[in-house]
Short mmCIF file of C-alpha atoms in Angstrom, two decimals:
data_model
loop_
_atom_site.label_atom_id
_atom_site.label_comp_id
_atom_site.label_asym_id
_atom_site.label_seq_id
_atom_site.Cartn_x
_atom_site.Cartn_y
_atom_site.Cartn_z
CA MET A 1 0.00 0.00 0.00
CA GLN A 2 1.08 3.58 -0.67
CA THR A 3 -0.28 6.92 0.50
CA HIS A 4 -2.00 9.05 -2.16
CA SER A 5 -1.38 12.80 -2.26
CA ASP A 6 -4.77 13.38 -0.62
CA GLY A 7 -3.95 11.04 2.26
CA ARG A 8 -5.81 7.95 1.06
CA LEU A 9 -4.17 4.54 1.11
CA VAL A 10 -3.98 3.14 -2.42
CA ASP A 11 -3.21 -0.42 -3.46
CA ASP A 12 0.16 -0.53 -5.28
CA SER A 13 -1.38 -2.62 -8.06
CA MET A 14 -3.72 0.27 -8.95
CA LEU A 15 -1.08 3.00 -9.32
CA ASP A 16 -0.18 2.50 -12.98
CA LYS A 17 -3.57 1.37 -14.17
CA VAL A 18 -5.84 3.43 -16.38
CA GLU A 19 -9.21 4.00 -14.77
CA ILE A 20 -12.33 3.04 -16.72
CA VAL A 21 -15.69 4.69 -16.04
CA ILE A 22 -18.69 3.19 -17.83
CA LEU A 23 -21.64 5.48 -18.49
CA SER A 24 -24.87 3.55 -18.98
CA GLY A 25 -28.48 4.57 -19.35
CA PHE A 26 -31.31 4.50 -21.84
CA LEU A 27 -31.68 6.68 -24.92
CA GLY A 28 -32.03 10.37 -24.09
CA SER A 29 -31.40 9.96 -20.36
CA GLY A 30 -28.54 12.46 -20.24
CA LYS A 31 -25.36 10.38 -20.59
CA THR A 32 -23.61 12.75 -22.98
CA THR A 33 -24.48 15.73 -20.78
CA LEU A 34 -23.03 13.84 -17.82
CA LEU A 35 -19.91 13.09 -19.84
CA GLN A 36 -19.53 16.77 -20.76
CA ASN A 37 -19.85 17.78 -17.10
CA LEU A 38 -17.30 15.21 -15.94
CA LEU A 39 -14.78 16.14 -18.64
CA VAL A 40 -14.83 19.77 -17.52
CA GLN A 41 -14.12 18.71 -13.94
CA GLU A 42 -11.41 16.26 -14.97
CA ARG A 43 -9.58 19.00 -16.88
CA GLN A 44 -9.83 21.28 -13.86
CA ARG A 45 -8.04 18.57 -11.88
CA ASN A 46 -5.38 18.33 -14.62
CA ARG A 47 -6.22 14.72 -15.30
CA LYS A 48 -5.71 13.41 -18.82
CA VAL A 49 -8.95 12.01 -20.18
CA ALA A 50 -9.87 9.88 -23.19
CA VAL A 51 -13.33 8.87 -24.38
CA LEU A 52 -14.75 5.82 -26.11
CA MET A 53 -18.20 6.47 -27.55
CA ASN A 54 -20.66 3.94 -28.91
CA GLU A 55 -23.30 5.10 -31.38
CA ILE A 56 -26.05 2.91 -32.80
CA GLY A 57 -26.29 4.96 -35.98
CA GLN A 58 -23.97 4.95 -38.97
CA VAL A 59 -22.59 8.38 -38.11
CA SER A 60 -21.54 9.96 -34.84
CA ILE A 61 -23.54 12.88 -33.48
CA ASP A 62 -22.41 13.12 -29.88
CA ARG A 63 -18.67 13.41 -30.58
CA ASN A 64 -19.34 16.87 -32.03
CA LEU A 65 -20.56 17.96 -28.61
CA LEU A 66 -17.28 17.20 -26.83
CA ASN A 67 -14.13 19.27 -26.51
CA ASP A 68 -12.05 19.14 -29.69
CA HIS A 69 -8.93 18.30 -27.71
CA THR A 70 -10.35 15.19 -26.04
CA PRO A 71 -8.95 11.99 -27.59
CA ILE A 72 -11.92 9.95 -28.82
CA GLU A 73 -12.35 6.47 -30.24
CA GLU A 74 -15.74 5.47 -31.61
CA ILE A 75 -17.71 2.32 -32.27
CA ILE A 76 -20.54 3.26 -34.61
CA ASN A 77 -23.34 1.46 -36.42
CA GLY A 78 -23.67 -1.12 -33.70
CA CYS A 79 -23.98 -1.67 -29.97
CA ILE A 80 -20.91 -2.61 -27.92
CA CYS A 81 -22.76 -5.57 -26.47
CA CYS A 82 -23.32 -7.20 -29.85
CA THR A 83 -20.51 -5.76 -31.95
CA SER A 84 -17.35 -7.87 -31.88
CA LYS A 85 -15.74 -7.31 -28.51
CA THR A 86 -12.42 -7.19 -30.35
CA GLN A 87 -13.51 -3.80 -31.65
CA LEU A 88 -13.88 -2.45 -28.13
CA GLU A 89 -10.61 -4.06 -27.09
CA ASN A 90 -8.78 -2.44 -30.01
CA ALA A 91 -10.31 0.94 -29.25
CA LEU A 92 -9.26 0.75 -25.61
CA LEU A 93 -5.78 -0.41 -26.57
CA THR A 94 -5.44 2.49 -28.99
CA LEU A 95 -6.36 5.01 -26.32
CA TYR A 96 -4.15 3.33 -23.74
CA VAL A 97 -1.05 3.13 -25.95
CA GLN A 98 -1.34 6.41 -27.82
CA GLU A 99 -2.74 8.69 -25.13
CA LYS A 100 -1.65 7.21 -21.80
CA PRO A 101 -4.68 8.79 -20.08
CA ASP A 102 -5.48 8.79 -16.40
CA VAL A 103 -9.06 7.77 -17.13
CA ILE A 104 -11.11 6.52 -20.08
CA TYR A 105 -14.83 7.22 -20.10
CA ILE A 106 -16.90 4.72 -22.08
CA GLU A 107 -20.30 6.03 -23.06
CA GLY A 108 -22.35 3.02 -24.06
CA SER A 109 -25.22 3.29 -26.48
CA GLY A 110 -28.64 3.80 -24.93
CA ILE A 111 -29.48 0.16 -25.52
CA ALA A 112 -26.27 -1.38 -24.21
CA HIS A 113 -26.18 -3.59 -21.14
CA PRO A 114 -23.52 -2.18 -18.77
CA MET A 115 -22.17 -5.61 -17.82
CA GLU A 116 -21.60 -6.47 -21.46
CA ILE A 117 -19.34 -3.42 -21.68
CA TYR A 118 -17.67 -4.34 -18.42
CA ASP A 119 -17.01 -7.88 -19.62
CA ALA A 120 -15.44 -6.52 -22.82
CA CYS A 121 -13.10 -4.32 -20.80
CA LEU A 122 -11.70 -7.39 -19.06
CA LEU A 123 -10.35 -9.22 -22.08
CA PRO A 124 -6.92 -10.66 -21.14
CA VAL A 125 -4.92 -8.39 -23.41
CA ILE A 126 -6.02 -5.24 -21.53
CA ALA A 127 -7.25 -6.44 -18.13
CA GLN A 128 -3.89 -6.00 -16.44
CA ASN A 129 -3.67 -2.38 -17.55
CA ILE A 130 -7.04 -1.03 -16.44
CA ILE A 131 -9.30 -0.83 -13.43
CA VAL A 132 -13.04 -0.36 -13.80
CA LYS A 133 -13.66 2.43 -11.35
CA SER A 134 -17.42 2.82 -11.65
CA ILE A 135 -20.50 1.89 -13.64
CA ILE A 136 -22.82 4.88 -13.63
CA THR A 137 -26.36 4.49 -14.93
CA VAL A 138 -28.31 7.61 -15.81
CA VAL A 139 -32.08 7.25 -15.39
CA ASP A 140 -34.45 9.72 -17.02
CA GLY A 141 -37.04 10.29 -14.31
CA ASN A 142 -39.68 11.28 -16.84
CA ILE A 143 -39.16 8.17 -18.94
CA TRP A 144 -39.18 5.93 -15.88
CA SER A 145 -42.50 7.36 -14.72
CA ARG A 146 -43.98 6.34 -18.10
CA LYS A 147 -42.08 3.09 -18.58
CA ASN A 148 -45.27 1.00 -18.63
CA LYS A 149 -45.97 2.44 -22.07
CA LEU A 150 -42.77 0.82 -23.37
CA SER A 151 -42.40 -2.73 -24.58
CA LEU A 152 -41.63 -5.38 -21.97
CA ARG A 153 -38.22 -5.90 -23.58
CA ILE A 154 -37.29 -2.25 -23.14
CA GLN A 155 -38.63 -2.23 -19.57
CA LYS A 156 -36.37 -5.19 -18.87
CA LEU A 157 -33.37 -3.33 -20.28
CA LEU A 158 -34.09 -0.25 -18.14
CA GLU A 159 -34.18 -2.45 -15.05
CA GLU A 160 -30.96 -4.24 -16.02
CA GLN A 161 -29.13 -0.95 -16.50
CA ILE A 162 -30.11 0.02 -12.96
CA ARG A 163 -29.44 -3.39 -11.42
CA TYR A 164 -25.79 -3.54 -12.49
CA ALA A 165 -24.67 -0.01 -11.66
CA ASP A 166 -22.73 1.02 -8.57
CA GLN A 167 -23.94 4.62 -8.97
CA ILE A 168 -27.35 5.70 -10.20
CA VAL A 169 -27.97 9.21 -11.47
CA ILE A 170 -31.69 9.96 -11.39
CA ASN A 171 -31.80 12.82 -13.85
CA LYS A 172 -34.35 15.52 -14.76
CA VAL A 173 -35.83 15.44 -11.25
CA ASP A 174 -37.06 19.01 -11.74
CA LEU A 175 -39.69 17.62 -14.13
CA LEU A 176 -41.10 15.12 -11.62
CA THR A 177 -44.03 15.44 -9.25
CA SER A 178 -43.39 14.48 -5.64
CA GLY A 179 -45.23 11.22 -6.25
CA GLN A 180 -43.11 10.37 -9.30
CA TYR A 181 -39.96 11.28 -7.39
CA ASN A 182 -40.80 8.98 -4.47
CA GLN A 183 -41.77 6.20 -6.87
CA ILE A 184 -38.51 6.24 -8.82
CA VAL A 185 -36.40 6.41 -5.65
CA GLY A 186 -38.26 3.39 -4.27
CA ASP A 187 -38.12 1.47 -7.55
CA THR A 188 -34.39 1.96 -8.06
CA LYS A 189 -33.58 1.04 -4.47
CA GLN A 190 -35.65 -2.12 -4.83
CA LEU A 191 -33.77 -3.05 -8.01
CA ASN A 192 -30.36 -2.12 -6.60
CA SER A 193 -30.07 -1.47 -2.89
CA HIS A 194 -26.27 -1.20 -2.96
CA ALA A 195 -25.83 1.61 -5.50
CA ILE A 196 -25.31 5.21 -4.48
CA GLN A 197 -28.13 7.42 -5.73
CA HIS A 198 -27.65 10.95 -7.06
CA MET A 199 -30.61 13.24 -7.81
CA THR A 200 -29.72 15.64 -10.60
CA THR A 201 -30.84 18.12 -13.19
CA PHE A 202 -28.77 18.33 -16.36
CA SER A 203 -26.73 15.34 -15.09
CA ARG A 204 -24.68 17.43 -12.66
CA LEU A 205 -22.48 14.95 -10.81
CA ASN A 206 -19.32 15.68 -8.81
CA VAL A 207 -16.35 13.87 -10.31
CA GLU A 208 -15.04 13.34 -6.77
CA ASP A 209 -17.76 10.71 -6.37
CA ILE A 210 -15.95 8.67 -9.03
CA ILE A 211 -12.29 9.36 -8.30
CA HIS A 212 -12.50 8.29 -4.66
CA ARG A 213 -14.25 4.98 -5.29
CA ASP A 214 -11.79 2.20 -4.47
CA HIS A 215 -13.85 -0.98 -4.36
CA PRO A 216 -13.92 -3.17 -7.48
CA ILE A 217 -16.98 -3.70 -9.63
CA SER A 218 -18.39 -7.20 -9.28
CA SER A 219 -19.10 -9.11 -12.49
CA VAL A 220 -22.04 -11.22 -11.38
CA GLY A 221 -24.19 -13.15 -13.82
CA HIS A 222 -26.67 -11.21 -15.91
CA ASP A 223 -29.27 -11.76 -18.56
CA LYS A 224 -27.81 -11.12 -22.01
CA LEU A 225 -30.00 -8.86 -24.08
CA HIS A 226 -29.00 -8.85 -27.73
CA VAL A 227 -30.04 -5.62 -29.39
CA THR A 228 -31.50 -6.88 -32.64
CA GLU A 229 -32.62 -10.37 -31.65
CA HIS A 230 -34.18 -9.61 -28.28
CA LEU A 231 -34.92 -5.89 -28.26
CA HIS A 232 -35.60 -5.51 -31.99
CA VAL A 233 -33.94 -2.11 -31.80
CA SER A 234 -32.39 -0.64 -34.92
CA SER A 235 -31.31 2.73 -36.27
CA LEU A 236 -31.80 4.84 -39.36
CA THR A 237 -29.44 7.57 -40.51
CA TYR A 238 -30.77 10.20 -42.91
CA THR A 239 -28.78 13.06 -44.43
CA PHE A 240 -30.55 16.25 -45.48
CA ASP A 241 -29.20 18.07 -48.52
CA LYS A 242 -30.85 21.38 -47.74
CA PRO A 243 -32.82 23.32 -45.12
CA ILE A 244 -36.33 22.11 -44.26
CA ASN A 245 -39.55 23.72 -43.09
CA ARG A 246 -39.65 23.91 -39.29
CA ASN A 247 -43.45 23.63 -38.97
CA LEU A 248 -43.64 20.60 -41.26
CA PHE A 249 -40.84 18.97 -39.30
CA MET A 250 -42.73 19.49 -36.04
CA GLU A 251 -45.89 18.02 -37.61
CA TRP A 252 -43.87 15.00 -38.68
CA LEU A 253 -42.59 14.52 -35.13
CA GLU A 254 -46.11 14.58 -33.70
CA GLN A 255 -47.24 11.65 -35.83
CA LEU A 256 -44.30 9.38 -35.00
CA PRO A 257 -45.15 6.10 -33.23
CA VAL A 258 -44.09 5.60 -29.61
CA SER A 259 -41.65 2.93 -30.79
CA VAL A 260 -39.37 5.72 -32.05
CA TYR A 261 -37.42 6.26 -28.85
CA ARG A 262 -34.67 8.65 -29.82
CA ILE A 263 -33.72 11.08 -32.58
CA LYS A 264 -30.64 13.26 -32.64
CA GLY A 265 -28.74 15.16 -35.23
CA PHE A 266 -28.13 18.47 -36.94
CA LEU A 267 -30.74 20.37 -38.93
CA LYS A 268 -31.01 23.59 -40.89
CA PHE A 269 -34.38 25.36 -41.22
CA VAL A 270 -35.52 27.63 -44.03
CA ASP A 271 -36.39 30.39 -41.55
CA ASP A 272 -32.82 30.45 -40.20
CA VAL A 273 -30.48 29.22 -42.93
CA ASN A 274 -27.40 30.83 -41.38
CA SER A 275 -27.29 28.55 -38.34
CA ILE A 276 -27.34 24.87 -37.50
CA ALA A 277 -29.75 23.41 -34.95
CA LEU A 278 -28.66 20.52 -32.76
CA PHE A 279 -31.82 18.48 -32.39
CA GLN A 280 -32.55 16.02 -29.58
CA TYR A 281 -35.74 13.98 -29.22
CA ALA A 282 -36.53 11.46 -26.52
CA PHE A 283 -39.93 9.82 -26.06
CA GLY A 284 -41.96 12.51 -27.73
CA VAL A 285 -40.13 15.50 -26.26
CA PRO A 286 -38.08 17.60 -28.74
CA PHE A 287 -35.24 19.97 -27.89
CA PHE A 288 -33.40 22.41 -30.15
CA TYR A 289 -30.02 24.01 -29.45
CA ARG A 290 -28.33 26.57 -31.69
CA GLU A 291 -24.92 25.62 -33.07
CA GLU A 292 -22.53 28.19 -34.52
CA VAL A 293 -20.41 25.81 -36.60
CA ASN A 294 -21.18 24.01 -39.85
CA LEU A 295 -21.86 20.32 -39.30
CA PRO A 296 -23.24 17.58 -41.58
CA LEU A 297 -27.05 17.57 -41.63
CA ASN A 298 -27.30 14.01 -40.37
CA LEU A 299 -30.31 12.77 -38.43
CA VAL A 300 -30.10 9.50 -36.49
CA MET A 301 -33.27 7.70 -35.42
CA ILE A 302 -33.35 4.82 -32.93
CA GLY A 303 -36.36 2.67 -32.13
CA GLU A 304 -38.03 -0.70 -32.11
CA ASN A 305 -39.17 -2.25 -35.39
CA LEU A 306 -38.49 0.94 -37.35
CA ALA A 307 -40.42 1.26 -40.62
CA LYS A 308 -37.28 2.50 -42.35
CA ASP A 309 -38.62 2.80 -45.89
CA LEU A 310 -41.61 4.81 -44.73
CA LEU A 311 -39.48 7.06 -42.53
CA LYS A 312 -37.03 7.70 -45.38
CA GLU A 313 -39.93 8.62 -47.66
CA GLN A 314 -41.36 11.01 -45.07
CA LEU A 315 -38.01 12.68 -44.48
CA ASN A 316 -37.43 12.98 -48.19
CA GLN A 317 -40.80 14.72 -48.55
CA LEU A 318 -39.72 17.30 -45.98
CA GLU A 319 -36.97 18.36 -48.37
CA GLN A 320 -39.43 18.89 -51.20
CA TYR A 321 -41.10 21.91 -49.61
#
């Protein structure tokens, strides 16, 4: 044992290991916002950070939201849990060898099982060089309060993401009634009585809650949930060639089925052709954020049993007006 600079006793075997923090949580829960918040704090502590992001779609949207100087590896067009684990291993090795970071944050896709990611981190070629510091699951309080409207398969996934975390971030609590708040606190404690709970808005979590966690994550047995075979979740990426009508786009959103869980991407509207809009949509709730830089007008949709041909036709029609 050695004494850390802050007075804590640290196991010698942990001193040269790269920390791994796994960010889990369903689509639109606030994982990327949490990642952004943690990266700011890590830089303030002068810690070197790298990021591994997993996107279901064919193109990456979230990487554009991170600091340009953060080393990033990506696994796109597939979920970590069902993409070859060699791909994750290679990405981690690349970050470890080229960047020598203090910590690597892995943001799983919204439909990834956290223990699948954890298992992939422990492949023999990298296990001796890393320590999984924490599995943090972000829970959208609003989605959880309406989870009975989701398919049983998705409800199962939400529960699994909570069950195998050591820290649970219950996010968007400002949107909950007192009854919903008490319900979600009780539900999550029933599913996972050992995890530390954090109640947040905009995924504001203190990085100290991660850095000072010294106990290992336990890899107990879990139910494997394959994305396409069991959850029937898929993605569609559509690229707009020109600005679209904002009102028609909003009308299109209103008629989408509930099985469309998440949409994100960059749009340009005819009433504001000089700016780009970052668009986020989760369970019927749209958000728009103004972007000042030019970015590809890609839109990524994620859902169960997507009617891709119909959706492509509808999106194409939006460009005709």
